[in-house]
Amino acid sequence: MSSAEKKTEVIHTIKKIMKKISEDVIIQRQMPILNIPKVGYDNTVWSDEKRMLTIGDKKIEVSPDSVKKIPTFAQYLVMANAIKKLLDEDMESTIRGMYYATLSNVGDEKNKQKFWNNQDNSDDAIKAVELLTGIPREVFSVTSKPKGMISGPIKLRVGGDIIDCNLGSRSTSQLIPTNIGDVQIEDVKADFVMVVEKDTVLNNIRKSGFIQKYNAILMTGSGEPDRATRMMVKILNESWKRPVVVFADADPWGLGIALRYKIGSESLSYDSDRLVTPDAQVLGMMFSDIYEYNIPEVARLTANDEDINRANDMKKKPWMKNKKWQKELNLFLNKKEKCELDAFFKHGFKYLAETYLPKKLREVGII
Amino acid sequence: MPAPAKEILPHPSDMDLQTLKKAISKSAGQKITLSKILCTSFQKLSYEKAKEIISLAQLDSNLKNSTTELSEHDLIKIVNICKKTKFQNPNTDHLSPIGQEILTIGMMSEYTIVSSKNIVEPLPSINNNDDNIANSQSKKIDNETDNEDIKDNNNTTISKSNFSVKILQPVLTAYTSRIGIINNRPTIIETGLAYGGDISSFKLYRFANKIPLLYDEGSDVAREVVSEVEINKMGITKKQAKEQFSTNKDSKRERIIEVLPIHIFFHICSTKIPYKTAGKESIASEGELKSYMKSCLSELYRKLSIQIRKELKIKEAENKMKLYKHYLPFIVEAITESLGIKNSKLNESFSLLIERHLTKKPNVNDVEEDNIVKHDKPSESKPKLSSLSQQDPKTEKKEKSNILSKSSKINNNNNRQIDVPKTTTNANQNIHKSKFTKTFSDLNNKKKERSNTIHKKNVGLKKYPKNNNNNNSSEKKLENTPTKQLMINKNDDKQKISSTDIQPTLDSFQNQRRVNKGKIR
């Protein structure tokens, strides 16, 4: 389906929703109800078959019948209308742009308030429109600020132009465009894809000549990965059959980020099918690596209560039932020590790229 | 008028050597055992218990003609044992609390002393003199002129009262009381609360044995109690209170209670009020007094919570309506715009739908509780104002009780007639002459008056002729209603408190003293 067709579909869907509401009000004389799948912790289900987090059956009803829901109802409709307008004008916008486009005051002089309290509200509304229409927001041309980076022997076609990410891959990386609908992968020459947690680590590895030496694609989501990064990883893994390995910090937070690629997240569980790469391998940094690679004590960090709670939580999750992971988590809970990938710099700036990573990759037979 | 106090026997836990000696000397010559003497001259002391006490004191319980045989040392022993022994709580017949009915009447009326100039010489151009009067009272002065008109019409001879009575219409009044033992003496703590309606601001009224305490509020235990009892007992949070009642949102008043339109009344009734100073201006937090007061106030707050929550709900419903009003355009615009149609029908039907939806909701049920008097909102838009001489149907009840009490009083003491109007005119003239420069010594004298009541009783009262006694029953009311409140302008309160304030309270105070004395000695 071409992007233009997709856009007409979106407009059509939004119109259908609006029509339903007005019919409810004028003809049926009843409160209109928007049925939206519930997103969040309590409506996220682990699917053994798909090996990812998926959304459950719970729904929420948004209807202007209570004080709390009127603003929400109005917000959703206003956002849907704004998206329709955006598509009508054939424009693109970031989520922040949508926030400003729909910003206005509510109420009289006496108690004036803003239509959105902050951007989070408008982001939620965009999400709700996604859920209502069942169409991802990239199709709406609503995107977020790009933050994922890619470097290595891969050619992307963005619009009419080709971006060769191998050019200058010793000294720079390309941002992964967030309007992923307009991005096509032209050619992949690499043998495997390596995803790291932070861009600082990526820069270090890239500079060492890792890409050229092992013929790899380096990617990072700069912390929590955005949708475009996750989708890129998935496409490379499933359409281009390249193995994906993930390296993150050796703490529950870093592990969480690594798992975003592998199993998905609760807040985007409704879109897991597009975003999650179940075959990705989380290789490091393991808690046992802290001791195996003799990270000096000064470079280790003491785990705080939040870390401990997270680790305890994780231990119970079905996707962590693997003996290896249980062992790692137990080790962490015993030692209460965490460590960042950057700690390898203590052994020398090239240690990470030239010793640790190759050794890890060899263990799983990727190189 | 509250029920008069009755004479009772002293309580043994409050026994001292003198009381004991007196009890024994009463039965001198008679052949009664010591234990018999004890159980007949003290309350809540059975014969058995008396025997027990005497045996504890290692005395012969069958001793007769005791005064001669008992040494002072033995008596002290008995007193000490009594102090350690646990007795039943004393009864409180010897105390005369205000009672719910009268306190409620008091809570609903506000007495204001108005400047005298107008009254001494009622002139048609009365408004010219308003400059001398605090602005806040100008309303009442208008009312005062009305009173005078009425009085003139009635050809009353003593028409120059300087009191203006404003009948308040609070939305709710509540009353609660506790009986406690403080310093071995039974104490009745009465609290009242009036909320909303005409009441526009927070005020605290304190009474000790029906005498209003006017000064030194800051150090009084009541002030502590008010600031220590949490406002959330009313069912609202501090934030809500601030949002709903605070007129000036930026005001940084620490005590949130002060933004509420509440009048709080404390009356402490005891044979011995734990005053802080010899000046009898404030009450100290002694023994469990504070906790009793706190529990009283908490109870009042809880009673008030029903009303406040109801008001909050009403407000919420209003907000809801507003919310719909504000958000509806957004919804309608979004729909019409995206459908690309102009449909005014949508707006109409939506409003209708919402209206129907809102009215469907059940109303909050009114719940009546004990000791809560809910006052219907005044049918007239203006608050009712009644003068002293005005025969208001609402005050009929009051007068009735006043007449009753008056007659009983006459029986008690024929000489105790007080001419209120005359005092007031005197006071007026005083104020008028000194023009707000009334000296402090004058006030001190009045305080002395209060403390030297026994002397004053004869000297002070004889001054007033009898003849006005039957003139005006509502004037009597003034004198006798102990819950009379004084609205005092903060700027010149000292000038405003004339002898009239003291007089009626003096009367009741004397009454109280007289009764108390009889009981204890």
PDB file of C-alpha atoms in Angstrom, chain B residues 218-316:
ATOM      1  CA  GLY B 218      -3.608  34.410  71.834  1.00  0.00           C
ATOM      2  CA  SER B 219      -2.529  32.721  75.022  1.00  0.00           C
ATOM      3  CA  ASP B 220      -5.808  31.066  75.738  1.00  0.00           C
ATOM      4  CA  VAL B 221      -6.120  27.317  75.616  1.00  0.00           C
ATOM      5  CA  ALA B 222      -9.020  27.696  73.204  1.00  0.00           C
ATOM      6  CA  ARG B 223      -6.720  29.263  70.647  1.00  0.00           C
ATOM      7  CA  GLU B 224      -4.322  26.363  70.979  1.00  0.00           C
ATOM      8  CA  VAL B 225      -7.146  23.911  70.600  1.00  0.00           C
ATOM      9  CA  VAL B 226      -8.453  25.624  67.490  1.00  0.00           C
ATOM     10  CA  SER B 227      -5.087  25.566  65.832  1.00  0.00           C
ATOM     11  CA  GLU B 228      -4.320  22.013  66.824  1.00  0.00           C
ATOM     12  CA  VAL B 229      -7.486  20.298  65.696  1.00  0.00           C
ATOM     13  CA  GLU B 230      -7.009  19.358  62.088  1.00  0.00           C
ATOM     14  CA  ILE B 231      -9.363  20.853  59.597  1.00  0.00           C
ATOM     15  CA  ASN B 232      -9.697  17.598  57.726  1.00  0.00           C
ATOM     16  CA  LYS B 233     -12.119  16.445  60.401  1.00  0.00           C
ATOM     17  CA  MET B 234     -14.567  18.567  58.459  1.00  0.00           C
ATOM     18  CA  GLY B 235     -14.121  16.276  55.526  1.00  0.00           C
ATOM     19  CA  ILE B 236     -12.133  18.716  53.478  1.00  0.00           C
ATOM     20  CA  THR B 237      -8.471  19.143  52.941  1.00  0.00           C
ATOM     21  CA  LYS B 238      -6.565  22.316  53.580  1.00  0.00           C
ATOM     22  CA  LYS B 239      -6.252  22.881  49.874  1.00  0.00           C
ATOM     23  CA  GLN B 240      -9.950  22.531  49.304  1.00  0.00           C
ATOM     24  CA  ALA B 241     -10.692  24.881  52.156  1.00  0.00           C
ATOM     25  CA  LYS B 242      -8.362  27.429  50.723  1.00  0.00           C
ATOM     26  CA  GLU B 243      -9.819  27.103  47.277  1.00  0.00           C
ATOM     27  CA  GLN B 244     -13.367  27.347  48.389  1.00  0.00           C
ATOM     28  CA  PHE B 245     -13.342  29.895  51.154  1.00  0.00           C
ATOM     29  CA  SER B 246     -10.302  32.014  50.784  1.00  0.00           C
ATOM     30  CA  THR B 247     -11.181  35.336  49.266  1.00  0.00           C
ATOM     31  CA  ASN B 248      -7.628  36.393  48.918  1.00  0.00           C
ATOM     32  CA  LYS B 249      -5.738  33.467  47.515  1.00  0.00           C
ATOM     33  CA  ASP B 250      -2.353  34.965  48.098  1.00  0.00           C
ATOM     34  CA  SER B 251      -2.862  35.554  51.781  1.00  0.00           C
ATOM     35  CA  LYS B 252      -0.335  33.639  53.744  1.00  0.00           C
ATOM     36  CA  ARG B 253      -2.341  32.995  56.809  1.00  0.00           C
ATOM     37  CA  GLU B 254      -0.947  30.016  58.526  1.00  0.00           C
ATOM     38  CA  ARG B 255      -4.051  28.891  60.277  1.00  0.00           C
ATOM     39  CA  ILE B 256      -6.269  27.601  57.561  1.00  0.00           C
ATOM     40  CA  ILE B 257      -9.265  27.551  59.877  1.00  0.00           C
ATOM     41  CA  GLU B 258      -9.324  31.304  59.733  1.00  0.00           C
ATOM     42  CA  VAL B 259     -10.449  31.376  56.160  1.00  0.00           C
ATOM     43  CA  LEU B 260     -13.623  29.528  57.007  1.00  0.00           C
ATOM     44  CA  PRO B 261     -16.794  31.392  57.891  1.00  0.00           C
ATOM     45  CA  ILE B 262     -17.089  29.910  61.338  1.00  0.00           C
ATOM     46  CA  HIS B 263     -17.832  31.175  64.794  1.00  0.00           C
ATOM     47  CA  ILE B 264     -16.541  28.902  67.489  1.00  0.00           C
ATOM     48  CA  PHE B 265     -17.700  29.142  71.075  1.00  0.00           C
ATOM     49  CA  PHE B 266     -16.085  27.689  74.135  1.00  0.00           C
ATOM     50  CA  HIS B 267     -17.722  27.792  77.516  1.00  0.00           C
ATOM     51  CA  ILE B 268     -15.921  26.414  80.483  1.00  0.00           C
ATOM     52  CA  CYS B 269     -18.041  25.972  83.530  1.00  0.00           C
ATOM     53  CA  SER B 270     -16.423  24.971  86.760  1.00  0.00           C
ATOM     54  CA  THR B 271     -16.093  25.920  90.386  1.00  0.00           C
ATOM     55  CA  LYS B 272     -12.520  26.718  89.699  1.00  0.00           C
ATOM     56  CA  ILE B 273     -11.523  27.931  86.286  1.00  0.00           C
ATOM     57  CA  PRO B 274      -7.814  27.453  85.648  1.00  0.00           C
ATOM     58  CA  TYR B 275      -7.063  31.022  84.665  1.00  0.00           C
ATOM     59  CA  LYS B 276      -3.617  31.769  83.440  1.00  0.00           C
ATOM     60  CA  THR B 277      -3.200  35.047  85.218  1.00  0.00           C
ATOM     61  CA  ALA B 278      -4.790  36.874  88.080  1.00  0.00           C
ATOM     62  CA  GLY B 279      -6.400  39.091  85.494  1.00  0.00           C
ATOM     63  CA  LYS B 280      -8.675  36.222  84.510  1.00  0.00           C
ATOM     64  CA  GLU B 281      -8.255  36.966  80.865  1.00  0.00           C
ATOM     65  CA  SER B 282      -7.285  33.621  79.523  1.00  0.00           C
ATOM     66  CA  ILE B 283      -7.526  30.030  80.557  1.00  0.00           C
ATOM     67  CA  ALA B 284      -4.517  27.814  80.977  1.00  0.00           C
ATOM     68  CA  SER B 285      -4.263  24.344  79.564  1.00  0.00           C
ATOM     69  CA  GLU B 286      -4.478  22.446  82.781  1.00  0.00           C
ATOM     70  CA  GLY B 287      -4.885  18.746  83.226  1.00  0.00           C
ATOM     71  CA  GLU B 288      -7.062  17.200  80.617  1.00  0.00           C
ATOM     72  CA  LEU B 289      -8.907  20.381  79.812  1.00  0.00           C
ATOM     73  CA  LYS B 290      -7.237  20.694  76.459  1.00  0.00           C
ATOM     74  CA  SER B 291      -7.979  17.153  75.390  1.00  0.00           C
ATOM     75  CA  TYR B 292     -11.616  17.554  76.378  1.00  0.00           C
ATOM     76  CA  MET B 293     -11.838  20.742  74.378  1.00  0.00           C
ATOM     77  CA  LYS B 294     -10.134  19.095  71.458  1.00  0.00           C
ATOM     78  CA  SER B 295     -12.522  16.209  71.413  1.00  0.00           C
ATOM     79  CA  CYS B 296     -15.439  18.646  71.609  1.00  0.00           C
ATOM     80  CA  LEU B 297     -14.157  20.635  68.702  1.00  0.00           C
ATOM     81  CA  SER B 298     -13.436  17.513  66.687  1.00  0.00           C
ATOM     82  CA  GLU B 299     -16.986  16.420  67.216  1.00  0.00           C
ATOM     83  CA  LEU B 300     -18.258  19.767  66.032  1.00  0.00           C
ATOM     84  CA  TYR B 301     -16.083  19.563  62.971  1.00  0.00           C
ATOM     85  CA  ARG B 302     -17.415  16.152  62.230  1.00  0.00           C
ATOM     86  CA  LYS B 303     -20.935  17.476  62.485  1.00  0.00           C
ATOM     87  CA  LEU B 304     -20.026  20.287  60.186  1.00  0.00           C
ATOM     88  CA  SER B 305     -18.490  17.907  57.694  1.00  0.00           C
ATOM     89  CA  ILE B 306     -21.890  16.852  56.407  1.00  0.00           C
ATOM     90  CA  GLN B 307     -22.755  20.399  55.489  1.00  0.00           C
ATOM     91  CA  ILE B 308     -19.372  21.192  54.047  1.00  0.00           C
ATOM     92  CA  ARG B 309     -19.266  18.089  51.964  1.00  0.00           C
ATOM     93  CA  LYS B 310     -22.705  18.873  50.674  1.00  0.00           C
ATOM     94  CA  GLU B 311     -21.572  22.308  49.664  1.00  0.00           C
ATOM     95  CA  LEU B 312     -18.533  20.865  47.981  1.00  0.00           C
ATOM     96  CA  LYS B 313     -20.738  18.500  46.049  1.00  0.00           C
ATOM     97  CA  ILE B 314     -22.939  21.326  44.883  1.00  0.00           C
ATOM     98  CA  LYS B 315     -19.905  23.226  43.839  1.00  0.00           C
ATOM     99  CA  GLU B 316     -18.598  20.205  42.028  1.00  0.00           C
TER     100      GLU B 316
END
